[in-house]
Amino acid sequence: MQTPSITNSLDTFLKQPNIEASPAWEFINGQAKQKSMPTLFHSRLQRNLVNTINNKSKAYEAIQELRCIVPPFSPVPDIVVVRYDRLGDDDGPLQGSPDWLIEIRSPDQNILDLQKKILHCLSNGTKLAWLIDIQRRQIWVWEAQELPLIFAGDDQLPTLDNILDLTVEKIIAMTQQR
């Protein structure tokens, strides 16, 4: 597979071949970087959380691995949750930040890199962001421009428009659901 060439321009990056290869390539801080390959628990959690959100919400849609164009970045969050009226009829990336961004930390991922992506989206319109750390059994939560709070155990998690009633333990249990 061809690696995207080194570039410091979002427009140039988006024209590169293979940026949608699995796992997808992201453009953060002027650098192209391929996402980590998800583990079994990561993949199960991603699938189960998307299904749970979509089964509970009529106003929002949860989508896995959707490229977002948030200049000068092009992140591909693990899960984006977007109001239906923001999703057009054209196929392609989401123009702008998702309403709710969810990242699931893989063991080899740098937490600061994930936080940079989250903070950029929050400063460009994301209302809620979760950073799920399966190994530590905790979830970092940002709401708008507030500092993050760390949730664990039976802590009730905030969701957009209170569409879900979830705790950290319920989220972690999704890693075991087949």
PDB file of C-alpha atoms in Angstrom:
ATOM      1  CA  MET A   1       0.000   0.000   0.000  1.00  0.00           C
ATOM      2  CA  GLN A   2       1.243   3.442  -0.834  1.00  0.00           C
ATOM      3  CA  THR A   3       1.815   5.801   2.098  1.00  0.00           C
ATOM      4  CA  PRO A   4       0.432   9.329   1.636  1.00  0.00           C
ATOM      5  CA  SER A   5       3.268  11.678   0.814  1.00  0.00           C
ATOM      6  CA  ILE A   6       4.468  14.121   3.441  1.00  0.00           C
ATOM      7  CA  THR A   7       2.492  17.315   3.180  1.00  0.00           C
ATOM      8  CA  ASN A   8       1.545  20.218   5.386  1.00  0.00           C
ATOM      9  CA  SER A   9      -1.602  21.139   3.462  1.00  0.00           C
ATOM     10  CA  LEU A  10      -5.052  19.717   4.151  1.00  0.00           C
ATOM     11  CA  ASP A  11      -6.060  20.104   0.493  1.00  0.00           C
ATOM     12  CA  THR A  12      -2.981  18.197  -0.667  1.00  0.00           C
ATOM     13  CA  PHE A  13      -3.566  15.472   1.935  1.00  0.00           C
ATOM     14  CA  LEU A  14      -7.187  14.966   0.848  1.00  0.00           C
ATOM     15  CA  LYS A  15      -6.036  14.347  -2.751  1.00  0.00           C
ATOM     16  CA  GLN A  16      -3.618  11.583  -1.717  1.00  0.00           C
ATOM     17  CA  PRO A  17      -4.356   7.979  -2.739  1.00  0.00           C
ATOM     18  CA  ASN A  18      -5.184   5.391  -0.086  1.00  0.00           C
ATOM     19  CA  ILE A  19      -6.121   7.760   2.769  1.00  0.00           C
ATOM     20  CA  GLU A  20      -9.313   5.703   3.152  1.00  0.00           C
ATOM     21  CA  ALA A  21      -7.383   2.413   3.379  1.00  0.00           C
ATOM     22  CA  SER A  22      -8.027   0.402   6.515  1.00  0.00           C
ATOM     23  CA  PRO A  23      -7.144   1.690   8.974  1.00  0.00           C
ATOM     24  CA  ALA A  24      -7.778   5.210   7.695  1.00  0.00           C
ATOM     25  CA  TRP A  25      -5.252   8.024   7.548  1.00  0.00           C
ATOM     26  CA  GLU A  26      -5.773  11.244   9.499  1.00  0.00           C
ATOM     27  CA  PHE A  27      -4.286  14.693   9.016  1.00  0.00           C
ATOM     28  CA  ILE A  28      -3.469  16.311  12.371  1.00  0.00           C
ATOM     29  CA  ASN A  29      -1.071  19.207  13.034  1.00  0.00           C
ATOM     30  CA  GLY A  30       0.197  19.160   9.452  1.00  0.00           C
ATOM     31  CA  GLN A  31       1.061  15.461   9.532  1.00  0.00           C
ATOM     32  CA  ALA A  32      -0.518  12.413   7.911  1.00  0.00           C
ATOM     33  CA  LYS A  33      -0.748   9.502  10.327  1.00  0.00           C
ATOM     34  CA  GLN A  34      -2.469   6.144   9.967  1.00  0.00           C
ATOM     35  CA  LYS A  35      -4.848   5.167  12.754  1.00  0.00           C
ATOM     36  CA  SER A  36      -4.091   2.128  14.897  1.00  0.00           C
ATOM     37  CA  MET A  37      -5.644  -1.168  13.909  1.00  0.00           C
ATOM     38  CA  PRO A  38      -8.438  -1.844  16.422  1.00  0.00           C
ATOM     39  CA  THR A  39      -8.365  -4.779  18.811  1.00  0.00           C
ATOM     40  CA  LEU A  40     -11.238  -7.213  19.361  1.00  0.00           C
ATOM     41  CA  PHE A  41     -12.577  -5.324  22.406  1.00  0.00           C
ATOM     42  CA  HIS A  42     -12.207  -1.985  20.611  1.00  0.00           C
ATOM     43  CA  SER A  43     -14.146  -3.273  17.599  1.00  0.00           C
ATOM     44  CA  ARG A  44     -16.906  -4.816  19.696  1.00  0.00           C
ATOM     45  CA  LEU A  45     -17.303  -1.664  21.767  1.00  0.00           C
ATOM     46  CA  GLN A  46     -17.389   0.499  18.651  1.00  0.00           C
ATOM     47  CA  ARG A  47     -20.087  -1.650  17.005  1.00  0.00           C
ATOM     48  CA  ASN A  48     -22.199  -2.050  20.139  1.00  0.00           C
ATOM     49  CA  LEU A  49     -22.060   1.612  21.084  1.00  0.00           C
ATOM     50  CA  VAL A  50     -23.048   2.725  17.554  1.00  0.00           C
ATOM     51  CA  ASN A  51     -25.989   0.292  17.595  1.00  0.00           C
ATOM     52  CA  THR A  52     -27.079   1.427  21.074  1.00  0.00           C
ATOM     53  CA  ILE A  53     -27.029   5.116  20.124  1.00  0.00           C
ATOM     54  CA  ASN A  54     -28.849   4.529  16.829  1.00  0.00           C
ATOM     55  CA  ASN A  55     -31.526   2.398  18.523  1.00  0.00           C
ATOM     56  CA  LYS A  56     -32.235   5.136  21.104  1.00  0.00           C
ATOM     57  CA  SER A  57     -32.081   8.324  19.031  1.00  0.00           C
ATOM     58  CA  LYS A  58     -34.284   9.690  16.284  1.00  0.00           C
ATOM     59  CA  ALA A  59     -32.498  13.060  16.106  1.00  0.00           C
ATOM     60  CA  TYR A  60     -28.900  11.797  15.802  1.00  0.00           C
ATOM     61  CA  GLU A  61     -27.032   9.157  13.855  1.00  0.00           C
ATOM     62  CA  ALA A  62     -23.901   7.406  15.141  1.00  0.00           C
ATOM     63  CA  ILE A  63     -21.403   6.459  12.441  1.00  0.00           C
ATOM     64  CA  GLN A  64     -18.127   4.542  12.688  1.00  0.00           C
ATOM     65  CA  GLU A  65     -14.899   5.899  11.199  1.00  0.00           C
ATOM     66  CA  LEU A  66     -16.379   8.854   9.288  1.00  0.00           C
ATOM     67  CA  ARG A  67     -13.808  11.331   7.997  1.00  0.00           C
ATOM     68  CA  CYS A  68     -14.418  14.882   9.199  1.00  0.00           C
ATOM     69  CA  ILE A  69     -13.098  18.017   7.532  1.00  0.00           C
ATOM     70  CA  VAL A  70     -12.276  20.464  10.330  1.00  0.00           C
ATOM     71  CA  PRO A  71      -9.615  22.715   8.797  1.00  0.00           C
ATOM     72  CA  PRO A  72      -6.717  22.461   9.077  1.00  0.00           C
ATOM     73  CA  PHE A  73      -7.327  18.919  10.412  1.00  0.00           C
ATOM     74  CA  SER A  74      -9.003  15.851   8.900  1.00  0.00           C
ATOM     75  CA  PRO A  75      -9.704  13.493  11.802  1.00  0.00           C
ATOM     76  CA  VAL A  76     -11.421  10.113  11.534  1.00  0.00           C
ATOM     77  CA  PRO A  77     -12.932   9.556  14.994  1.00  0.00           C
ATOM     78  CA  ASP A  78     -13.863   6.033  16.057  1.00  0.00           C
ATOM     79  CA  ILE A  79     -17.485   7.194  16.345  1.00  0.00           C
ATOM     80  CA  VAL A  80     -19.165  10.438  15.331  1.00  0.00           C
ATOM     81  CA  VAL A  81     -22.684  11.319  16.388  1.00  0.00           C
ATOM     82  CA  VAL A  82     -24.326  13.905  14.148  1.00  0.00           C
ATOM     83  CA  ARG A  83     -27.781  15.481  13.967  1.00  0.00           C
ATOM     84  CA  TYR A  84     -29.696  14.037  11.000  1.00  0.00           C
ATOM     85  CA  ASP A  85     -30.275  17.500   9.540  1.00  0.00           C
ATOM     86  CA  ARG A  86     -26.489  17.957   9.190  1.00  0.00           C
ATOM     87  CA  LEU A  87     -26.120  14.811   7.084  1.00  0.00           C
ATOM     88  CA  GLY A  88     -26.770  15.562   3.447  1.00  0.00           C
ATOM     89  CA  ASP A  89     -27.675  13.321   0.551  1.00  0.00           C
ATOM     90  CA  ASP A  90     -24.156  13.431  -0.905  1.00  0.00           C
ATOM     91  CA  ASP A  91     -21.648  10.705  -0.103  1.00  0.00           C
ATOM     92  CA  GLY A  92     -18.411  11.918   1.405  1.00  0.00           C
ATOM     93  CA  PRO A  93     -16.813  13.215   4.571  1.00  0.00           C
ATOM     94  CA  LEU A  94     -18.590  15.229   7.235  1.00  0.00           C
ATOM     95  CA  GLN A  95     -17.962  18.912   6.675  1.00  0.00           C
ATOM     96  CA  GLY A  96     -17.183  20.282  10.131  1.00  0.00           C
ATOM     97  CA  SER A  97     -16.962  18.803  13.593  1.00  0.00           C
ATOM     98  CA  PRO A  98     -19.338  16.098  14.804  1.00  0.00           C
ATOM     99  CA  ASP A  99     -21.844  17.031  17.489  1.00  0.00           C
ATOM    100  CA  TRP A 100     -20.471  14.217  19.678  1.00  0.00           C
ATOM    101  CA  LEU A 101     -17.074  12.617  19.141  1.00  0.00           C
ATOM    102  CA  ILE A 102     -16.096   9.280  20.683  1.00  0.00           C
ATOM    103  CA  GLU A 103     -12.554   7.923  20.655  1.00  0.00           C
ATOM    104  CA  ILE A 104     -11.609   4.493  21.996  1.00  0.00           C
ATOM    105  CA  ARG A 105      -7.980   4.390  23.053  1.00  0.00           C
ATOM    106  CA  SER A 106      -5.993   1.475  21.675  1.00  0.00           C
ATOM    107  CA  PRO A 107      -3.090   0.224  23.814  1.00  0.00           C
ATOM    108  CA  ASP A 108      -0.482   1.680  21.431  1.00  0.00           C
ATOM    109  CA  GLN A 109      -2.142   5.106  21.068  1.00  0.00           C
ATOM    110  CA  ASN A 110      -0.722   8.214  22.672  1.00  0.00           C
ATOM    111  CA  ILE A 111      -3.374   9.848  24.858  1.00  0.00           C
ATOM    112  CA  LEU A 112      -2.031  13.336  24.078  1.00  0.00           C
ATOM    113  CA  ASP A 113      -2.492  12.766  20.331  1.00  0.00           C
ATOM    114  CA  LEU A 114      -6.107  11.754  20.929  1.00  0.00           C
ATOM    115  CA  GLN A 115      -6.659  14.778  23.159  1.00  0.00           C
ATOM    116  CA  LYS A 116      -5.285  17.164  20.485  1.00  0.00           C
ATOM    117  CA  LYS A 117      -7.827  15.813  18.011  1.00  0.00           C
ATOM    118  CA  ILE A 118     -10.638  16.100  20.561  1.00  0.00           C
ATOM    119  CA  LEU A 119      -9.690  19.641  21.610  1.00  0.00           C
ATOM    120  CA  HIS A 120      -9.533  20.795  17.989  1.00  0.00           C
ATOM    121  CA  CYS A 121     -13.040  19.457  17.330  1.00  0.00           C
ATOM    122  CA  LEU A 122     -14.361  20.969  20.586  1.00  0.00           C
ATOM    123  CA  SER A 123     -12.985  24.362  19.590  1.00  0.00           C
ATOM    124  CA  ASN A 124     -14.790  23.995  16.249  1.00  0.00           C
ATOM    125  CA  GLY A 125     -18.303  23.081  17.337  1.00  0.00           C
ATOM    126  CA  THR A 126     -18.279  19.632  18.949  1.00  0.00           C
ATOM    127  CA  LYS A 127     -20.579  19.744  21.986  1.00  0.00           C
ATOM    128  CA  LEU A 128     -19.532  16.511  23.691  1.00  0.00           C
ATOM    129  CA  ALA A 129     -16.467  14.254  23.479  1.00  0.00           C
ATOM    130  CA  TRP A 130     -15.657  10.949  25.127  1.00  0.00           C
ATOM    131  CA  LEU A 131     -12.230   9.313  25.314  1.00  0.00           C
ATOM    132  CA  ILE A 132     -12.773   5.707  26.386  1.00  0.00           C
ATOM    133  CA  ASP A 133      -9.823   3.913  27.985  1.00  0.00           C
ATOM    134  CA  ILE A 134     -10.800   0.244  28.160  1.00  0.00           C
ATOM    135  CA  GLN A 135      -7.618  -0.836  29.987  1.00  0.00           C
ATOM    136  CA  ARG A 136      -8.059   1.756  32.765  1.00  0.00           C
ATOM    137  CA  ARG A 137     -11.860   1.285  32.787  1.00  0.00           C
ATOM    138  CA  GLN A 138     -12.460   5.024  32.638  1.00  0.00           C
ATOM    139  CA  ILE A 139     -13.900   7.614  30.282  1.00  0.00           C
ATOM    140  CA  TRP A 140     -12.695  11.185  29.924  1.00  0.00           C
ATOM    141  CA  VAL A 141     -15.578  13.509  29.081  1.00  0.00           C
ATOM    142  CA  TRP A 142     -15.450  17.029  27.665  1.00  0.00           C
ATOM    143  CA  GLU A 143     -18.591  19.143  27.400  1.00  0.00           C
ATOM    144  CA  ALA A 144     -18.173  22.171  25.114  1.00  0.00           C
ATOM    145  CA  GLN A 145     -15.207  24.228  26.346  1.00  0.00           C
ATOM    146  CA  GLU A 146     -15.119  22.793  29.887  1.00  0.00           C
ATOM    147  CA  LEU A 147     -12.135  20.925  31.307  1.00  0.00           C
ATOM    148  CA  PRO A 148     -12.498  17.141  31.071  1.00  0.00           C
ATOM    149  CA  LEU A 149     -13.994  15.052  33.851  1.00  0.00           C
ATOM    150  CA  ILE A 150     -12.935  11.451  34.384  1.00  0.00           C
ATOM    151  CA  PHE A 151     -15.733   8.927  34.932  1.00  0.00           C
ATOM    152  CA  ALA A 152     -15.381   5.359  36.261  1.00  0.00           C
ATOM    153  CA  GLY A 153     -17.474   2.507  37.653  1.00  0.00           C
ATOM    154  CA  ASP A 154     -21.145   3.343  38.089  1.00  0.00           C
ATOM    155  CA  ASP A 155     -20.716   7.028  37.166  1.00  0.00           C
ATOM    156  CA  GLN A 156     -23.569   8.163  34.921  1.00  0.00           C
ATOM    157  CA  LEU A 157     -22.193   9.503  31.606  1.00  0.00           C
ATOM    158  CA  PRO A 158     -23.504  12.653  29.939  1.00  0.00           C
ATOM    159  CA  THR A 159     -24.900  12.190  26.434  1.00  0.00           C
ATOM    160  CA  LEU A 160     -26.329  14.596  23.887  1.00  0.00           C
ATOM    161  CA  ASP A 161     -29.894  15.507  24.801  1.00  0.00           C
ATOM    162  CA  ASN A 162     -29.779  12.718  27.429  1.00  0.00           C
ATOM    163  CA  ILE A 163     -30.495  10.128  24.733  1.00  0.00           C
ATOM    164  CA  LEU A 164     -28.849   7.307  26.697  1.00  0.00           C
ATOM    165  CA  ASP A 165     -28.662   6.079  30.275  1.00  0.00           C
ATOM    166  CA  LEU A 166     -25.135   4.692  30.437  1.00  0.00           C
ATOM    167  CA  THR A 167     -22.453   4.164  33.056  1.00  0.00           C
ATOM    168  CA  VAL A 168     -18.785   3.422  32.507  1.00  0.00           C
ATOM    169  CA  GLU A 169     -19.346  -0.193  33.572  1.00  0.00           C
ATOM    170  CA  LYS A 170     -22.121  -0.572  30.966  1.00  0.00           C
ATOM    171  CA  ILE A 171     -19.748   0.787  28.318  1.00  0.00           C
ATOM    172  CA  ILE A 172     -16.900  -1.543  29.371  1.00  0.00           C
ATOM    173  CA  ALA A 173     -19.357  -4.492  29.356  1.00  0.00           C
ATOM    174  CA  MET A 174     -19.992  -3.785  25.651  1.00  0.00           C
ATOM    175  CA  THR A 175     -16.471  -5.097  24.943  1.00  0.00           C
ATOM    176  CA  GLN A 176     -17.763  -8.582  25.835  1.00  0.00           C
ATOM    177  CA  GLN A 177     -21.069  -8.439  23.908  1.00  0.00           C
ATOM    178  CA  ARG A 178     -20.989 -10.582  20.797  1.00  0.00           C
TER     179      ARG A 178
END
